Amino acid sequence: MSQRATSPLRNRATSSRSQRATASRPLPAAGRRPDASPRRPASSALDLRRAVTRWLGDGKAQGWSPRTLEDRQETMDRFCWWLEHEARVTPTLDAMEPGLVREFLAYARAANPQGRFGCDRLSTKREARPSTVNAYFRILRAFVNFCVEEGLLAETPLRNVKEPRIPKDQVQPLDGAQVQALVDAARRRKTPERDVALLLMLVDTGMRASELMGLRTGDVDRGEGVLTVTGKGNKRRTVYMGVASRRALWRYLESERRDAL
């Protein structure tokens, strides 16, 4: 049986149609699969409170202390309140820009007869301490850095915002007469042994009141006068008591806390 010959004209027509179809297809972008959709850029109009919730959730996962979480939540709540009620700006990531942050810090510092942040407490009516304003800035900066790391912001908008200065005035220690006056006052209270012991331990060691209140009997080596305290960030360190505070602590335990001996 003979095979039917293919017409040269038919082959040329088929080849021409194939070339036109191929030329009409769009070429895929370099480095991307033909079926891959372009990545959507992060929106700086993201709700600020949602971003804060995400930040604090990350902090909980890292093991931030409850006090740290509370301080950062309060600062970001105050910033959002200021944006809405003072700056008249919708609280989104767009609001994290140098001009608004500087205005917020100025508002947070200045005395306000009506009270700052919608609060009428006395502390919100007088000028804020420099350390308080500095803490606001550092919390805002930490939040912005998190947003950059998470891709919520392309870069930090606070690069040119200077950190509020804290005066470096040296705190003068109490002299002997002042310490004695405090001890005399403590002895007139209802629980003199306890209060004198607490006072002298604070004066001797320089630890924070919150660190002192967090001490347990297992943290105290009465023989050597060594205390193991837990500070900010759950960091533990060792401090030392002098003779007077060791004696005061022993008298307190002997008279009121024999169960701890």
CSV table of C-alpha atoms in Angstrom, one decimal:
chain,number,residue,atom,x,y,z
A,1,MET,CA,0.0,0.0,0.0
A,2,SER,CA,1.4,3.4,-0.9
A,3,GLN,CA,1.6,6.2,1.7
A,4,ARG,CA,-0.2,9.5,0.9
A,5,ALA,CA,2.3,12.2,0.3
A,6,THR,CA,2.1,15.3,2.5
A,7,SER,CA,1.7,18.6,0.7
A,8,PRO,CA,4.6,21.1,1.1
A,9,LEU,CA,2.0,23.9,1.2
A,10,ARG,CA,0.2,22.3,4.1
A,11,ASN,CA,3.4,21.9,6.1
A,12,ARG,CA,4.4,25.5,5.6
A,13,ALA,CA,0.9,26.7,6.8
A,14,THR,CA,1.0,24.6,9.9
A,15,SER,CA,4.5,25.8,10.8
A,16,SER,CA,3.4,29.4,10.3
A,17,ARG,CA,0.4,29.1,12.7
A,18,SER,CA,2.6,27.5,15.3
A,19,GLN,CA,5.2,30.2,15.2
A,20,ARG,CA,2.5,33.0,15.5
A,21,ALA,CA,0.9,31.2,18.6
A,22,THR,CA,4.3,30.9,20.3
A,23,ALA,CA,5.2,34.6,19.6
A,24,SER,CA,1.8,35.7,21.1
A,25,ARG,CA,2.4,34.0,24.6
A,26,PRO,CA,3.9,36.3,27.3
A,27,LEU,CA,7.4,35.3,28.4
A,28,PRO,CA,7.7,34.5,32.2
A,29,ALA,CA,9.7,36.9,34.3
A,30,ALA,CA,13.3,35.9,35.0
A,31,GLY,CA,13.6,33.7,38.0
A,32,ARG,CA,9.9,33.1,38.4
A,33,ARG,CA,7.9,30.1,37.4
A,34,PRO,CA,5.2,30.8,34.7
A,35,ASP,CA,2.4,30.0,37.2
A,36,ALA,CA,3.9,31.9,40.2
A,37,SER,CA,1.9,35.0,41.3
A,38,PRO,CA,3.9,38.1,42.3
A,39,ARG,CA,4.5,38.6,46.1
A,40,ARG,CA,2.3,41.3,47.6
A,41,PRO,CA,4.3,44.0,49.4
A,42,ALA,CA,3.6,44.6,53.1
A,43,SER,CA,1.1,47.4,53.7
A,44,SER,CA,2.1,50.2,56.1
A,45,ALA,CA,-1.6,50.9,56.6
A,46,LEU,CA,-1.8,47.8,58.9
A,47,ASP,CA,-3.7,48.6,62.0
A,48,LEU,CA,-1.2,49.6,64.7
A,49,ARG,CA,-3.0,47.7,67.5
A,50,ARG,CA,-2.9,44.5,65.6
A,51,ALA,CA,0.9,44.9,65.0
A,52,VAL,CA,1.3,45.6,68.8
A,53,THR,CA,-0.6,42.4,69.6
A,54,ARG,CA,1.7,40.5,67.3
A,55,TRP,CA,4.8,42.1,68.9
A,56,LEU,CA,3.7,41.3,72.5
A,57,GLY,CA,2.8,37.7,71.4
A,58,ASP,CA,6.3,37.3,70.2
A,59,GLY,CA,7.5,38.7,73.6
A,60,LYS,CA,5.5,36.1,75.5
A,61,ALA,CA,7.1,33.4,73.4
A,62,GLN,CA,10.5,34.8,74.3
A,63,GLY,CA,9.7,34.8,78.0
A,64,TRP,CA,9.4,38.5,78.7
A,65,SER,CA,8.4,39.2,82.3
A,66,PRO,CA,4.8,40.3,83.1
A,67,ARG,CA,6.1,43.7,84.1
A,68,THR,CA,7.8,44.2,80.7
A,69,LEU,CA,4.7,43.1,78.8
A,70,GLU,CA,2.6,45.5,80.9
A,71,ASP,CA,4.9,48.5,80.4
A,72,ARG,CA,5.1,47.9,76.7
A,73,GLN,CA,1.4,47.5,76.3
A,74,GLU,CA,0.7,50.6,78.3
A,75,THR,CA,3.1,52.7,76.3
A,76,MET,CA,1.7,51.5,72.9
A,77,ASP,CA,-1.9,52.1,74.2
A,78,ARG,CA,-0.9,55.7,75.2
A,79,PHE,CA,0.7,56.2,71.7
A,80,CYS,CA,-2.5,55.0,70.0
A,81,TRP,CA,-4.6,57.2,72.3
A,82,TRP,CA,-2.5,60.2,71.5
A,83,LEU,CA,-2.7,59.6,67.7
A,84,GLU,CA,-6.5,59.4,67.9
A,85,HIS,CA,-7.3,62.2,70.3
A,86,GLU,CA,-4.5,64.7,70.0
A,87,ALA,CA,-2.9,64.2,66.5
A,88,ARG,CA,-6.3,63.2,65.0
A,89,VAL,CA,-4.5,60.4,63.0
A,90,THR,CA,-5.7,56.9,62.4
A,91,PRO,CA,-3.4,54.5,64.3
A,92,THR,CA,-1.7,52.5,61.6
A,93,LEU,CA,1.9,51.8,60.9
A,94,ASP,CA,2.0,54.9,58.7
A,95,ALA,CA,1.8,56.9,61.9
A,96,MET,CA,5.3,55.6,63.0
A,97,GLU,CA,7.0,58.5,61.3
A,98,PRO,CA,9.6,60.9,62.8
A,99,GLY,CA,7.4,64.0,63.1
A,100,LEU,CA,4.6,62.3,64.9
A,101,VAL,CA,6.9,60.4,67.2
A,102,ARG,CA,8.7,63.7,68.2
A,103,GLU,CA,5.3,65.4,68.8
A,104,PHE,CA,4.2,62.4,71.0
A,105,LEU,CA,7.4,62.6,73.1
A,106,ALA,CA,7.0,66.3,73.6
A,107,TYR,CA,3.3,65.8,74.7
A,108,ALA,CA,4.4,63.0,77.0
A,109,ARG,CA,6.9,65.3,78.7
A,110,ALA,CA,5.0,68.5,79.1
A,111,ALA,CA,2.9,69.4,82.1
A,112,ASN,CA,-0.8,69.3,81.4
A,113,PRO,CA,-3.5,70.7,83.7
A,114,GLN,CA,-6.1,68.4,82.2
A,115,GLY,CA,-3.9,65.4,82.5
A,116,ARG,CA,-2.2,63.4,79.8
A,117,PHE,CA,-3.6,60.4,77.9
A,118,GLY,CA,-7.2,61.1,79.1
A,119,CYS,CA,-6.2,60.5,82.7
A,120,ASP,CA,-6.6,62.9,85.6
A,121,ARG,CA,-4.1,61.4,88.0
A,122,LEU,CA,-1.7,64.0,89.5
A,123,SER,CA,1.3,62.3,87.9
A,124,THR,CA,-0.2,63.0,84.4
A,125,LYS,CA,-0.7,66.7,85.2
A,126,ARG,CA,2.9,67.6,86.1
A,127,GLU,CA,5.9,67.4,83.9
A,128,ALA,CA,7.1,63.8,83.3
A,129,ARG,CA,10.5,62.7,84.4
A,130,PRO,CA,13.2,62.4,81.7
A,131,SER,CA,13.6,58.7,82.4
A,132,THR,CA,9.9,58.2,81.7
A,133,VAL,CA,10.0,59.9,78.3
A,134,ASN,CA,13.2,58.0,77.5
A,135,ALA,CA,11.4,54.7,78.3
A,136,TYR,CA,8.6,55.7,75.9
A,137,PHE,CA,11.0,56.2,73.1
A,138,ARG,CA,12.9,53.0,73.7
A,139,ILE,CA,9.7,51.0,73.6
A,140,LEU,CA,8.6,52.7,70.4
A,141,ARG,CA,12.0,51.9,68.9
A,142,ALA,CA,11.9,48.3,69.9
A,143,PHE,CA,8.4,48.0,68.4
A,144,VAL,CA,9.6,49.5,65.1
A,145,ASN,CA,12.6,47.2,64.9
A,146,PHE,CA,10.3,44.2,65.4
A,147,CYS,CA,8.1,45.5,62.5
A,148,VAL,CA,11.2,45.8,60.3
A,149,GLU,CA,12.3,42.3,61.1
A,150,GLU,CA,8.8,40.9,60.4
A,151,GLY,CA,8.6,42.7,57.1
A,152,LEU,CA,5.8,45.0,58.2
A,153,LEU,CA,8.0,48.0,57.6
A,154,ALA,CA,10.6,48.3,54.9
A,155,GLU,CA,13.0,50.2,57.2
A,156,THR,CA,13.0,51.9,60.5
A,157,PRO,CA,11.4,55.4,60.3
A,158,LEU,CA,13.1,56.4,63.6
A,159,ARG,CA,16.7,56.4,62.4
A,160,ASN,CA,17.0,60.2,62.7
A,161,VAL,CA,14.9,60.6,65.9
A,162,LYS,CA,17.3,61.2,68.8
A,163,GLU,CA,16.8,59.4,72.1
A,164,PRO,CA,15.5,61.7,74.8
A,165,ARG,CA,18.3,62.7,77.1
A,166,ILE,CA,18.5,61.7,80.8
A,167,PRO,CA,20.5,64.2,82.9
A,168,LYS,CA,23.4,62.5,84.5
A,169,ASP,CA,23.1,64.1,87.9
A,170,GLN,CA,24.7,61.9,90.5
A,171,VAL,CA,22.4,60.6,93.2
A,172,GLN,CA,23.9,61.4,96.6
A,173,PRO,CA,23.8,58.5,99.1
A,174,LEU,CA,22.2,58.9,102.5
A,175,ASP,CA,24.5,59.9,105.2
A,176,GLY,CA,24.6,58.3,108.7
A,177,ALA,CA,22.2,60.8,110.3
A,178,GLN,CA,19.6,60.3,107.5
A,179,VAL,CA,19.8,56.5,107.8
A,180,GLN,CA,19.4,56.7,111.6
A,181,ALA,CA,16.3,58.9,111.2
A,182,LEU,CA,14.8,56.3,108.9
A,183,VAL,CA,15.6,53.5,111.4
A,184,ASP,CA,14.0,55.5,114.3
A,185,ALA,CA,10.9,56.1,112.2
A,186,ALA,CA,10.7,52.3,111.4
A,187,ARG,CA,11.0,51.4,115.1
A,188,ARG,CA,7.8,53.4,115.8
A,189,ARG,CA,5.7,51.3,113.4
A,190,LYS,CA,3.5,48.3,114.3
A,191,THR,CA,6.1,45.8,113.0
A,192,PRO,CA,9.4,47.4,114.0
A,193,GLU,CA,11.7,44.4,113.6
A,194,ARG,CA,10.5,43.6,110.1
A,195,ASP,CA,10.6,47.2,108.9
A,196,VAL,CA,14.1,47.9,110.3
A,197,ALA,CA,15.4,44.8,108.7
A,198,LEU,CA,13.9,45.7,105.3
A,199,LEU,CA,15.2,49.2,105.5
A,200,LEU,CA,18.7,48.2,106.3
A,201,MET,CA,18.8,45.5,103.7
A,202,LEU,CA,17.8,48.1,101.0
A,203,VAL,CA,20.4,50.6,102.3
A,204,ASP,CA,23.1,48.0,102.4
A,205,THR,CA,22.6,46.2,99.1
A,206,GLY,CA,21.1,48.9,96.8
A,207,MET,CA,18.6,46.4,95.4
A,208,ARG,CA,15.1,47.4,94.2
A,209,ALA,CA,12.2,47.2,96.5
A,210,SER,CA,10.5,44.7,94.1
A,211,GLU,CA,13.6,42.5,94.3
A,212,LEU,CA,13.6,42.6,98.1
A,213,MET,CA,9.9,41.6,98.2
A,214,GLY,CA,10.6,38.7,95.9
A,215,LEU,CA,13.2,37.1,98.2
A,216,ARG,CA,12.5,33.7,99.6
A,217,THR,CA,14.3,32.1,102.6
A,218,GLY,CA,16.3,29.9,100.2
A,219,ASP,CA,17.7,33.0,98.6
A,220,VAL,CA,19.4,34.1,101.9
A,221,ASP,CA,22.7,32.9,103.3
A,222,ARG,CA,22.6,34.4,106.8
A,223,GLY,CA,26.0,33.0,107.7
A,224,GLU,CA,27.8,34.8,104.9
A,225,GLY,CA,25.3,37.7,104.5
A,226,VAL,CA,24.8,36.8,100.8
A,227,LEU,CA,21.5,37.3,99.0
A,228,THR,CA,20.6,35.9,95.6
A,229,VAL,CA,18.1,38.3,94.0
A,230,THR,CA,16.0,38.1,90.8
A,231,GLY,CA,16.0,41.4,88.9
A,232,LYS,CA,14.6,42.6,85.6
A,233,GLY,CA,14.3,40.1,82.9
A,234,ASN,CA,14.5,37.3,85.5
A,235,LYS,CA,18.2,37.8,85.8
A,236,ARG,CA,19.7,36.6,89.0
A,237,ARG,CA,22.7,38.2,90.8
A,238,THR,CA,24.4,38.2,94.2
A,239,VAL,CA,24.4,41.0,96.7
A,240,TYR,CA,25.9,41.3,100.1
A,241,MET,CA,24.6,42.5,103.5
A,242,GLY,CA,26.6,44.3,106.1
A,243,VAL,CA,26.8,43.4,109.8
A,244,ALA,CA,23.9,45.8,110.8
A,245,SER,CA,21.4,44.5,108.3
A,246,ARG,CA,22.4,40.8,109.0
A,247,ARG,CA,21.7,41.4,112.7
A,248,ALA,CA,18.4,43.1,112.0
A,249,LEU,CA,17.3,40.3,109.7
A,250,TRP,CA,18.2,37.7,112.3
A,251,ARG,CA,16.2,39.6,115.0
A,252,TYR,CA,13.2,39.7,112.7
A,253,LEU,CA,13.4,36.0,112.0
A,254,GLU,CA,13.9,35.2,115.7
A,255,SER,CA,10.9,37.3,116.8
A,256,GLU,CA,8.3,37.0,114.0
A,257,ARG,CA,9.4,34.3,111.5
A,258,ARG,CA,10.8,31.3,113.5
A,259,ASP,CA,9.2,29.1,110.9
A,260,ALA,CA,11.8,30.4,108.4
A,261,LEU,CA,14.8,29.5,110.6
